[in-house]
Coordinates of C-alpha atoms in Angstrom, one line a residue:
M1 CA 122.8 161.9 127.3
S2 CA 122.6 162.1 123.5
A3 CA 120.6 159.7 121.4
E4 CA 121.7 158.6 118.0
K5 CA 119.2 158.6 115.2
H6 CA 119.1 155.5 113.0
D7 CA 117.2 155.4 109.7
A8 CA 114.9 152.4 109.9
E9 CA 114.9 150.0 106.9
P10 CA 111.4 149.9 105.3
L11 CA 109.7 146.6 105.9
S12 CA 108.9 146.1 102.3
E13 CA 112.5 146.4 101.4
I14 CA 113.8 144.0 104.1
P15 CA 115.2 141.0 102.2
S16 CA 113.5 137.7 102.8
T17 CA 116.9 136.2 103.5
K18 CA 117.2 138.5 106.5
L19 CA 113.8 137.6 107.7
S20 CA 114.7 133.9 107.7
T21 CA 115.5 132.5 111.2
G22 CA 117.9 130.1 109.6
N23 CA 120.3 132.9 108.6
P24 CA 122.7 133.2 111.5
D25 CA 124.7 136.0 109.8
Y26 CA 121.9 138.6 110.2
V27 CA 122.3 140.5 113.4
G28 CA 120.2 143.7 112.9
G29 CA 116.5 144.2 112.1
L30 CA 113.7 142.3 113.8
P31 CA 114.1 139.7 116.6
A32 CA 114.1 136.0 115.5
D33 CA 110.4 135.4 116.6
E34 CA 109.2 138.6 114.8
Q35 CA 111.3 137.7 111.7
Y36 CA 109.5 134.4 111.5
S37 CA 106.1 136.0 112.1
M38 CA 106.7 138.6 109.3
E39 CA 107.7 135.9 106.9
N40 CA 104.5 134.0 107.7
L41 CA 102.4 137.1 107.2
R42 CA 104.0 137.8 103.9
E43 CA 103.4 134.2 102.7
K44 CA 99.8 134.2 103.9
A45 CA 99.1 137.6 102.2
A46 CA 100.5 136.3 99.0
E47 CA 98.5 133.0 99.3
Q48 CA 95.3 134.9 99.9
L49 CA 95.9 137.3 97.0
S50 CA 96.6 134.3 94.7
H51 CA 93.3 132.6 95.7
Q52 CA 91.2 135.7 95.2
A53 CA 92.7 136.6 91.8
K54 CA 90.9 135.5 88.6
E55 CA 92.7 133.4 86.0
Y56 CA 93.5 134.7 82.5
K57 CA 94.5 131.8 80.2
V58 CA 96.4 131.9 76.9
A59 CA 96.3 128.4 75.3
N60 CA 96.9 126.5 72.1
R61 CA 98.7 129.1 70.1
T62 CA 101.3 128.4 67.4
K63 CA 104.1 130.7 66.1
E64 CA 102.5 133.9 67.3
T65 CA 103.7 137.1 69.0
I66 CA 101.6 137.6 72.1
V67 CA 101.7 140.9 74.1
I68 CA 99.9 141.0 77.4
D69 CA 99.4 144.6 78.6
E70 CA 96.8 146.5 80.7
D71 CA 94.5 146.8 77.8
T72 CA 94.6 143.0 77.3
T73 CA 94.0 142.1 80.9
P74 CA 92.6 145.0 83.0
G75 CA 93.5 144.3 86.6
P76 CA 96.0 141.8 88.0
H77 CA 95.2 138.2 87.2
K78 CA 96.8 134.8 87.5
L79 CA 98.3 134.6 84.1
F80 CA 98.4 131.0 82.7
F81 CA 100.2 130.1 79.4
D82 CA 99.3 126.6 78.3
A83 CA 100.4 124.5 75.2
L84 CA 102.1 127.2 73.2
E85 CA 104.4 126.2 70.2
G86 CA 107.1 128.5 68.9
C87 CA 105.5 131.7 70.3
E88 CA 107.1 134.9 71.5
V89 CA 105.4 136.3 74.6
V90 CA 105.9 139.8 76.2
V91 CA 104.1 140.6 79.5
K92 CA 103.9 144.3 80.2
A93 CA 101.2 144.4 82.9
P94 CA 101.5 143.4 86.6
H95 CA 100.0 140.1 87.5
V96 CA 99.4 138.1 90.7
R97 CA 101.1 134.9 89.5
I98 CA 102.7 133.5 86.4
L99 CA 102.1 129.9 85.3
I100 CA 103.7 128.3 82.2
A101 CA 102.8 124.7 81.2
G102 CA 103.4 122.5 78.2
C103 CA 105.1 125.2 76.1
N104 CA 107.7 124.2 73.5
D105 CA 110.3 126.3 71.6
C106 CA 108.9 129.6 73.1
K107 CA 110.4 132.8 74.4
F108 CA 108.9 134.7 77.3
R109 CA 109.9 138.2 78.5
L110 CA 108.3 139.3 81.7
E111 CA 108.7 143.1 82.0
A112 CA 106.2 143.8 84.7
S113 CA 106.3 142.9 88.4
V114 CA 104.5 139.8 89.8
L115 CA 102.8 140.7 93.0
T116 CA 103.3 137.3 94.8
R117 CA 106.8 136.9 93.2
V118 CA 105.8 133.3 92.4
F119 CA 106.4 131.6 89.0
E120 CA 105.6 128.0 88.0
I121 CA 107.0 126.4 84.9
W122 CA 106.4 122.7 84.2
R123 CA 106.5 120.3 81.3
C124 CA 108.2 122.8 79.0
K125 CA 110.9 122.2 76.4
N126 CA 113.5 124.4 74.6
T127 CA 112.0 127.5 76.3
T128 CA 113.6 130.7 77.5
V129 CA 112.1 133.0 80.2
T130 CA 113.6 136.4 80.8
L131 CA 112.8 138.3 84.0
T132 CA 113.3 142.0 84.7
H133 CA 111.8 142.2 88.2
T134 CA 112.4 140.7 91.7
V135 CA 111.9 137.0 92.0
G136 CA 110.5 135.1 94.9
T137 CA 110.0 131.4 94.2
M138 CA 110.3 129.7 90.8
Q139 CA 108.9 126.2 90.8
M140 CA 110.4 124.2 87.9
D141 CA 109.1 120.6 87.3
L142 CA 109.6 118.1 84.6
N143 CA 111.2 120.5 82.1
D144 CA 113.8 119.8 79.4
K145 CA 116.3 122.5 78.3
V146 CA 114.6 125.5 79.9
T147 CA 116.7 128.7 80.4
V148 CA 115.9 131.4 82.9
V149 CA 117.6 134.8 82.2
F150 CA 117.9 137.4 85.0
E151 CA 118.8 141.0 83.9
R152 CA 120.4 141.6 87.3
F153 CA 121.9 139.3 89.9
E154 CA 120.2 141.4 92.6
Q155 CA 116.8 140.2 91.4
M156 CA 117.4 137.0 93.5
L157 CA 118.8 138.7 96.6
Q158 CA 115.4 139.3 98.2
G159 CA 114.7 135.7 99.1
G160 CA 114.8 134.5 95.5
Q161 CA 115.0 130.7 95.0
V162 CA 114.5 128.1 92.3
V163 CA 112.9 124.8 93.4
W164 CA 113.2 122.1 90.8
A165 CA 112.3 118.5 90.3
G166 CA 112.6 116.1 87.3
C167 CA 114.4 118.7 85.1
Y168 CA 117.1 118.2 82.5
D169 CA 119.6 121.0 81.5
L170 CA 118.0 123.7 83.6
A171 CA 120.1 126.9 83.0
L172 CA 120.2 130.1 85.1
R173 CA 121.8 133.1 83.4
F174 CA 122.7 136.5 84.9
E175 CA 123.4 139.3 82.3
N176 CA 125.4 141.4 84.8
R177 CA 127.2 138.5 86.4
P178 CA 128.1 135.9 83.8
D179 CA 130.5 134.3 86.3
L180 CA 127.4 133.0 88.2
N181 CA 125.8 131.3 85.3
F182 CA 124.6 127.9 86.4
T183 CA 123.3 124.7 84.8
T184 CA 121.8 121.8 86.7
G185 CA 119.4 118.9 86.2
L186 CA 119.1 115.2 87.1
E187 CA 122.3 114.2 85.3
Q188 CA 124.3 117.0 86.9
A189 CA 122.9 116.4 90.3
A190 CA 123.7 112.7 90.1
L191 CA 127.3 113.6 89.5
V192 CA 127.5 116.2 92.3
W193 CA 125.8 114.0 95.0
K194 CA 127.3 110.7 93.5
D195 CA 123.8 109.2 93.5
D196 CA 122.6 107.2 90.5
T197 CA 119.2 106.6 92.1
L198 CA 117.8 110.2 91.8
T199 CA 114.3 110.2 90.4
M200 CA 111.7 112.7 89.2
S201 CA 110.5 113.0 92.8
H202 CA 113.7 114.4 94.3
Q203 CA 113.6 118.2 94.8
F204 CA 116.4 120.7 94.9
F205 CA 116.9 124.3 96.0
V206 CA 119.0 126.8 94.1
R207 CA 119.6 130.0 96.1
I208 CA 122.2 132.7 96.7
H209 CA 124.4 131.9 99.7
Q210 CA 127.4 134.1 100.5
D211 CA 127.5 135.9 97.1
H212 CA 127.3 132.7 95.0
L213 CA 124.6 130.2 93.8
K214 CA 124.3 127.2 96.1
E215 CA 122.3 124.1 95.2
E216 CA 121.0 121.9 98.0
R217 CA 118.8 118.8 98.3
L218 CA 115.3 119.6 99.7
I219 CA 114.0 117.7 102.7
R220 CA 110.8 118.2 104.5
V221 CA 110.4 118.4 108.2
G222 CA 106.9 118.5 109.5
G223 CA 105.7 119.4 106.0
V224 CA 108.1 122.4 105.8
P225 CA 110.7 122.4 103.0
T226 CA 114.3 123.0 104.2
T227 CA 117.8 121.7 103.8
E228 CA 120.3 119.7 105.9
R229 CA 122.4 122.9 106.3
E230 CA 119.5 124.9 107.6
L231 CA 118.6 122.1 110.1
I232 CA 122.2 122.1 111.4
E233 CA 122.2 125.9 111.7
F234 CA 118.9 125.8 113.5
D235 CA 120.1 123.2 115.9
E236 CA 123.3 125.2 116.5
M237 CA 121.2 128.3 117.2
V238 CA 119.0 126.4 119.7
E239 CA 122.1 125.0 121.4
R240 CA 123.6 128.5 121.6
N241 CA 120.4 129.9 123.1
R242 CA 120.2 127.1 125.6
K243 CA 123.8 127.8 126.8
K244 CA 123.1 131.5 127.1
Y245 CA 119.9 130.8 129.1
E246 CA 121.8 128.4 131.3
E247 CA 124.5 131.0 131.9
Y248 CA 121.9 133.6 132.7
V249 CA 120.2 131.3 135.2
R250 CA 123.5 130.4 136.9
S251 CA 124.4 134.1 137.2
M252 CA 121.0 134.9 138.7
L253 CA 121.3 132.1 141.2
K254 CA 124.8 133.2 142.2
E255 CA 123.7 136.7 142.6
H256 CA 120.6 136.0 144.7
L257 CA 121.6 132.7 146.4
P258 CA 125.4 132.9 147.2
S259 CA 125.1 129.8 149.3
A260 CA 124.1 127.8 146.2
Q261 CA 127.3 128.8 144.3
T262 CA 129.2 125.7 145.3
R263 CA 126.3 123.4 144.3
I264 CA 125.9 125.2 140.9
D265 CA 129.6 125.1 139.9
S266 CA 130.4 121.6 141.3
P267 CA 129.3 118.3 139.9
V268 CA 126.7 116.4 141.9
V269 CA 128.4 114.1 144.4
T270 CA 126.5 111.4 146.3
L271 CA 127.9 110.9 149.9
K272 CA 127.4 107.7 151.8
A273 CA 125.7 107.7 155.2
S274 CA 129.1 106.9 156.9
T275 CA 130.7 109.9 155.2
L276 CA 127.9 112.2 156.4
S277 CA 128.2 110.8 160.0
A278 CA 132.0 111.3 159.9
A279 CA 131.5 114.9 158.8
A280 CA 129.1 115.6 161.6
A281 CA 131.4 114.1 164.1
N282 CA 134.4 116.2 162.9
S283 CA 132.2 119.3 163.1
A284 CA 131.3 118.5 166.7
K285 CA 134.9 118.0 167.6
Q286 CA 135.9 121.3 166.1
S287 CA 133.2 123.1 168.0
A288 CA 134.3 121.5 171.3
A289 CA 137.9 122.5 170.6
D290 CA 136.8 126.1 170.1
G291 CA 134.9 126.0 173.4
K292 CA 131.5 126.5 171.7
P293 CA 128.6 124.2 171.5
A294 CA 127.6 123.1 167.9
A295 CA 124.6 125.4 167.8
A296 CA 126.7 128.4 169.0
A297 CA 129.3 127.7 166.4
R298 CA 126.7 127.6 163.7
S299 CA 125.1 130.9 164.9
S300 CA 128.4 132.7 164.7
S301 CA 128.5 132.6 160.9
P302 CA 127.7 135.8 158.9
S303 CA 124.4 134.4 157.7
A304 CA 123.4 133.0 161.1
K305 CA 120.0 134.8 161.3
K306 CA 119.0 133.7 157.9
E307 CA 120.1 130.1 158.4
D308 CA 118.5 129.9 161.9
K309 CA 115.1 130.7 160.3
S310 CA 115.4 127.8 157.9
D311 CA 116.9 125.2 160.3
E312 CA 113.7 123.2 160.4
K313 CA 113.7 123.0 156.5
K314 CA 117.4 122.0 156.2
E315 CA 118.2 118.4 155.3
T316 CA 119.4 116.4 158.3
P317 CA 122.1 113.8 158.0
E318 CA 119.5 111.1 158.6
A319 CA 117.4 112.3 155.7
A320 CA 120.4 112.6 153.4
A321 CA 121.4 109.1 154.4
S322 CA 117.9 107.8 153.6
A323 CA 118.1 109.5 150.1
D324 CA 121.5 108.0 149.5
K325 CA 120.2 104.6 150.5
D326 CA 117.3 105.0 147.9
Q327 CA 119.9 105.9 145.3
N328 CA 122.0 102.9 146.1
D329 CA 119.0 100.7 146.1
K330 CA 118.1 101.9 142.5
H331 CA 121.7 101.2 141.4
A332 CA 121.5 97.7 142.9
L333 CA 118.2 97.1 141.2
K334 CA 119.7 98.0 137.8
Q335 CA 122.6 95.6 138.5
K336 CA 120.1 92.9 139.4
D337 CA 118.1 93.6 136.2
A338 CA 121.3 93.3 134.2
E339 CA 122.0 89.9 135.8
L340 CA 118.4 88.8 135.4
Y341 CA 117.8 89.9 131.8
G342 CA 121.4 89.5 130.5
Q343 CA 123.7 92.0 129.0
S344 CA 122.7 91.3 125.4
D345 CA 120.0 89.6 123.5
K346 CA 122.3 86.6 122.8
E347 CA 122.4 85.9 126.6
C348 CA 118.6 86.0 127.0
P349 CA 116.6 82.7 126.5
D350 CA 113.4 82.7 124.6
G351 CA 110.3 83.6 126.7
L352 CA 112.1 86.4 128.6
C353 CA 110.7 89.9 128.4
H354 CA 113.1 92.7 127.9
P355 CA 112.7 95.9 130.0
V356 CA 112.5 99.2 128.2
D357 CA 113.3 102.8 129.2
V358 CA 110.5 105.3 128.4
S359 CA 112.0 108.7 127.3
F360 CA 108.7 110.4 126.5
D361 CA 105.2 110.0 128.0
R362 CA 102.2 112.1 127.0
K363 CA 98.5 111.6 127.6
Y364 CA 95.6 112.6 125.3
D365 CA 91.8 112.5 125.4
A366 CA 89.8 109.2 125.6
G367 CA 92.5 107.5 127.6
V368 CA 95.0 107.6 124.8
R369 CA 98.7 107.6 125.9
L370 CA 101.8 107.9 123.7
R371 CA 105.1 106.5 125.1
E372 CA 108.4 106.6 123.3
F373 CA 111.5 104.5 124.2
S374 CA 115.0 105.7 124.8
N375 CA 116.2 104.0 121.6
I376 CA 114.1 106.2 119.4
A377 CA 116.0 108.0 116.5
V378 CA 113.5 108.8 113.8
R379 CA 114.1 112.5 113.0
G380 CA 112.9 113.5 109.6
A381 CA 111.7 110.0 108.7
P382 CA 108.3 109.6 106.8
I383 CA 105.5 107.8 108.6
I384 CA 103.3 104.9 107.3
E385 CA 100.3 104.0 109.4
A386 CA 98.3 100.7 109.2
F387 CA 95.0 100.3 111.1
P388 CA 92.3 97.8 110.4
S389 CA 89.7 98.7 107.7
I390 CA 87.7 96.9 105.1
S391 CA 90.8 95.0 103.9
L392 CA 94.0 93.7 105.3
T393 CA 96.2 95.4 102.7
S394 CA 97.6 98.0 105.1
I395 CA 98.4 95.4 107.7
L396 CA 100.2 93.1 105.2
S397 CA 102.1 96.0 103.7
C398 CA 103.4 97.5 107.0
G399 CA 104.1 94.1 108.6
Y400 CA 106.2 93.2 105.6
L401 CA 108.1 96.5 105.7
I402 CA 108.9 96.1 109.4
E403 CA 110.2 92.6 108.8
Q404 CA 112.3 93.3 105.7
L405 CA 113.7 96.6 107.0
K406 CA 114.2 95.2 110.5
L407 CA 112.7 98.3 112.1
P408 CA 113.1 98.3 115.9
L409 CA 110.2 99.0 118.3
V410 CA 110.6 102.6 119.4
G411 CA 107.2 103.4 121.1
V412 CA 103.7 102.4 121.8
I413 CA 100.2 104.0 121.9
S414 CA 97.8 102.6 124.4
C415 CA 94.1 103.3 125.0
T416 CA 92.1 102.5 128.2
R417 CA 89.0 102.0 126.1
M418 CA 90.5 99.1 124.1
A419 CA 90.1 95.5 125.3
P420 CA 93.1 94.5 127.5
K421 CA 95.5 92.5 125.4
C422 CA 99.1 92.5 124.2
V423 CA 100.9 91.5 121.0
I424 CA 103.9 89.3 121.5
T425 CA 106.8 89.4 119.0
A426 CA 110.1 87.7 119.6
S427 CA 109.1 87.0 123.2
N428 CA 108.5 90.8 123.8
P429 CA 104.9 91.8 124.8
S430 CA 103.7 95.2 123.7
H431 CA 100.5 97.2 123.4
V432 CA 98.4 96.6 120.2
I433 CA 99.4 100.0 118.7
R434 CA 103.1 99.8 118.1
I435 CA 105.6 102.2 116.6
H436 CA 108.6 100.8 114.7
G437 CA 111.2 102.9 113.0
D438 CA 114.6 104.4 112.4
T439 CA 115.9 107.3 110.3
R440 CA 114.7 105.6 107.1
L441 CA 111.0 105.0 107.9
V442 CA 108.5 104.9 110.8
V443 CA 105.6 102.4 110.7
I444 CA 102.7 102.7 113.1
E445 CA 100.6 99.5 113.1
C446 CA 97.6 98.0 114.8
E447 CA 95.6 94.8 113.9
Y448 CA 92.6 95.5 116.1
K449 CA 89.7 97.8 115.6
L450 CA 89.4 100.9 117.7
P451 CA 86.5 101.0 120.2
D452 CA 84.9 104.3 119.3
A453 CA 85.2 107.5 117.3
E454 CA 86.5 109.6 120.3
S455 CA 89.4 107.1 120.6
A456 CA 90.1 107.4 116.9
H457 CA 90.3 111.3 117.1
A458 CA 92.7 111.1 120.1
I459 CA 94.9 108.6 118.3
V460 CA 95.1 110.8 115.3
D461 CA 96.1 113.7 117.5
A462 CA 98.9 111.5 119.0
I463 CA 100.2 110.5 115.6
L464 CA 100.2 114.1 114.2
D465 CA 101.9 115.3 117.4
F466 CA 104.5 112.5 117.0
A467 CA 105.1 113.6 113.3
I468 CA 105.5 117.3 114.2
R469 CA 107.9 116.7 117.2
H470 CA 110.1 114.4 115.1
R471 CA 110.0 116.6 112.0
S472 CA 108.5 113.9 109.9
S473 CA 108.7 114.5 106.1
G474 CA 105.1 113.3 105.7
I475 CA 102.5 110.6 106.6
I476 CA 101.4 107.9 104.1
T477 CA 98.2 105.9 104.8
I478 CA 97.3 102.7 103.0
E479 CA 93.9 101.3 102.1
G480 CA 92.6 98.4 100.0
L481 CA 89.7 98.5 97.5
P482 CA 88.0 95.1 97.7
K483 CA 86.8 93.6 94.4
E484 CA 85.5 90.2 93.3
K485 CA 88.3 89.8 90.8
V486 CA 91.5 91.9 90.2
D487 CA 93.2 91.8 86.8
D488 CA 95.5 94.7 87.2
Y489 CA 97.4 95.6 90.4
S490 CA 99.7 98.2 88.8
T491 CA 97.2 101.1 88.8
L492 CA 96.5 102.6 92.2
Q493 CA 94.3 105.4 93.4
Y494 CA 95.6 108.2 95.5
L495 CA 94.7 111.4 97.5
S496 CA 97.2 113.8 99.0
S497 CA 97.8 117.2 100.6
S498 CA 101.2 117.2 98.9
L499 CA 101.5 118.8 95.4
N500 CA 104.7 116.9 94.7
F501 CA 103.2 113.5 95.7
A502 CA 100.1 114.1 93.5
R503 CA 102.3 115.1 90.5
I504 CA 104.5 112.0 90.7
M505 CA 101.5 109.7 91.1
E506 CA 99.9 111.3 88.1
R507 CA 103.1 110.9 86.1
L508 CA 103.3 107.2 87.1
G509 CA 99.8 106.7 85.6
H510 CA 97.8 106.3 88.9
Q511 CA 94.3 107.6 89.3
P512 CA 93.3 110.4 91.7
V513 CA 90.3 110.0 94.0
T514 CA 87.9 112.8 93.1
S515 CA 84.8 111.8 95.2
G516 CA 83.7 109.3 97.8
V517 CA 84.1 108.6 101.5
I518 CA 87.1 107.1 103.3
A519 CA 86.4 105.9 106.8
G520 CA 88.5 105.2 109.9
I521 CA 91.9 106.5 110.9
T522 CA 92.9 107.1 107.2
G523 CA 89.8 109.3 106.5
L524 CA 90.3 111.3 109.7
M525 CA 94.0 111.8 109.0
L526 CA 93.2 113.1 105.5
A527 CA 90.5 115.4 106.9
E528 CA 92.9 116.9 109.5
A529 CA 95.9 117.3 107.1
P530 CA 94.8 120.6 105.5
L531 CA 93.8 122.1 108.9
R532 CA 97.2 121.4 110.4
R533 CA 99.4 122.0 107.4
Q534 CA 100.7 118.4 107.5
R535 CA 101.6 116.4 104.4
V536 CA 99.4 113.3 104.4
A537 CA 98.9 111.0 101.4
C538 CA 96.6 108.0 100.9
M539 CA 97.4 105.1 98.5
L540 CA 94.6 102.7 97.6
S541 CA 95.2 99.4 95.9
P542 CA 92.7 97.0 94.4
C543 CA 92.5 93.7 96.3
V544 CA 90.5 90.5 96.3
Q545 CA 87.7 90.7 98.8
T546 CA 87.5 87.0 99.7
H547 CA 90.9 86.6 101.3
P548 CA 94.1 88.5 102.3
D549 CA 95.8 89.7 99.1
P550 CA 99.6 89.9 99.3
R551 CA 99.8 91.1 95.7
A552 CA 97.9 94.3 96.7
A553 CA 100.5 94.8 99.5
A554 CA 103.3 94.3 97.0
S555 CA 101.9 96.9 94.6
I556 CA 101.7 99.4 97.5
I557 CA 105.3 98.7 98.5
K558 CA 106.6 99.1 95.0
A559 CA 104.8 102.5 94.7
I560 CA 106.2 103.6 98.1
E561 CA 109.7 102.9 96.8
Q562 CA 109.2 105.6 94.2
F563 CA 109.1 108.2 97.0
L564 CA 111.5 107.0 99.7
D565 CA 115.2 106.9 98.9
D566 CA 116.2 104.7 101.8
V567 CA 113.4 102.1 101.3
V568 CA 114.4 99.2 99.0
V569 CA 112.3 96.1 99.6
D570 CA 112.2 92.8 97.7
T571 CA 108.6 91.8 97.3
T572 CA 109.3 88.3 96.0
D573 CA 108.2 86.7 99.3
L574 CA 104.8 88.5 99.2
E575 CA 104.2 87.4 95.6
Q576 CA 105.1 83.8 96.5
K577 CA 102.7 84.0 99.4
A578 CA 100.0 85.2 97.0
D579 CA 100.7 82.2 94.7
K580 CA 100.4 79.8 97.7
I581 CA 97.1 81.4 98.9
E582 CA 95.6 81.2 95.4
K583 CA 96.6 77.5 95.1
A584 CA 95.1 76.7 98.5
I585 CA 91.9 78.5 97.6
K586 CA 91.6 76.7 94.2
G587 CA 92.1 73.4 96.0
L588 CA 89.4 74.2 98.5
L589 CA 87.0 75.3 95.7
K590 CA 87.8 72.1 93.7
E591 CA 87.1 70.0 96.8
N592 CA 83.8 71.8 97.4
R593 CA 82.7 71.3 93.8
T594 CA 83.5 67.6 94.1
Q595 CA 81.5 67.3 97.3
E596 CA 78.5 69.1 95.6
Q597 CA 78.7 66.7 92.6
L598 CA 78.7 63.7 94.9
S599 CA 75.8 65.0 97.0
S600 CA 73.7 65.9 93.9
S601 CA 74.2 62.3 92.3
F602 CA 71.9 60.7 95.0
P603 CA 68.1 61.3 94.8
E604 CA 66.7 63.1 97.8
N605 CA 64.2 60.3 98.6
M606 CA 66.5 57.2 98.0
Y607 CA 65.9 56.0 101.5
L608 CA 62.1 56.4 101.5

């Protein structure tokens, strides 16, 4: 037997597109799980190298020719160009990472390799960047008329991609393939996707797909950037693998359990007790006609010895009849429920509780239990959580979102350590931690304080588990900052594990939280986010400390609309509620002042 010799492809030369599990066209090379592992190792190695490298910064130059070679910067660095005007820059020495920010009317020529293959360009205008080596990821944000020139089309073949947001007239040029030249930006994307609501926060991929450039909208699932096409391809791959596994199991069962073949290939049929009795009677008649007792007829079969050994374990007609009776009883109970509860909500009177079907049930520490209902359909939706804290801003915001978006109840979280109680909404009782949502948004709310720290940790585990399983694009937490008087609700504070979220909040003029302590579920969620690679953001709004402040909730909702395409909420009702609350409080204060004046007009000893 002769063995053919195959030249193995060097690992360093395997294109990243081949290493991607979302590429169904790649047949050779590593198995899917090893492909994913190698890609993760490559990303982690690049990330570690980037963190360890020192930064070399070139800033505040005007109309100069700048050459960066090995004499200028001995050893690879993170090379950072900042605030250059009308400069020509040539990079001849290898570096770990290239960052270009705030440069106008400049020309960059990068003639050396970049070890991590990562380039970041933001807030630049009328600038050209020419690349001569392999490209990994180019992050382009908030640029205007930036052109990237590739000497060869092949530079992007090894997993090259451009990720952009908030750009205008972003041009990609290929000197050896001018037919692939490509220009994009917010205006072009609005025409392609027929969407006039695109904002600076929307992100896009530009990658090579089947020998041409393909632009796709970026979505995040469990904090991982991907596209709708890749999700579909992944689901199709999972379905193919499931069918192959099912076929394998069937073939194994047929091979080792021939008697199970009929049950495997045929649909499940439920026989009534009378049918089973008739079948038993016919079998007895046939045995009598053959002149054999029933036991002898059974023992004459080819597998008599094997079947005789398992006679005691076989299901008798009486047991089958009992199982069938249970099945019929369940069916009758469902019909009774339908008659009792009505076929639709319109048929149900007020005060009647609706039954729910639980499709997922998982227990966690501290008596915490997550249950999801069969109507749940929240894949990819962002999550907003609202738990009690030093203000009611989160409760007001999330309650209003649920009401305005008409989000259905899709699950609950219970905890045996919490006081026994239920929350009743529209005649439906539920546990105090409720999960409302659809494909637009998921809201997890609770108006009652948690009993202890261990319960809080377990609830955070349940929420993060929920986010990962449903491929949530991120988690947003809401807090209020109580003050004696609030003059400006438009400026929020924020903290996030998402770079894109932080950049947009900065562009909108909001202030980052740089130091302090955030307690409760929000603080714990933020602390766990970097450890679990989950995108979590916190938005804090100033609020009046003496009473619930709907204006703070309205400012939070307006900020949330900047990030979520499918969430459009009219906050007029909230602002009207704020006016009513303020009028009521002013009336109470005026009445109190009047009572104080009346009491002070009488001498203390007038009756002595």
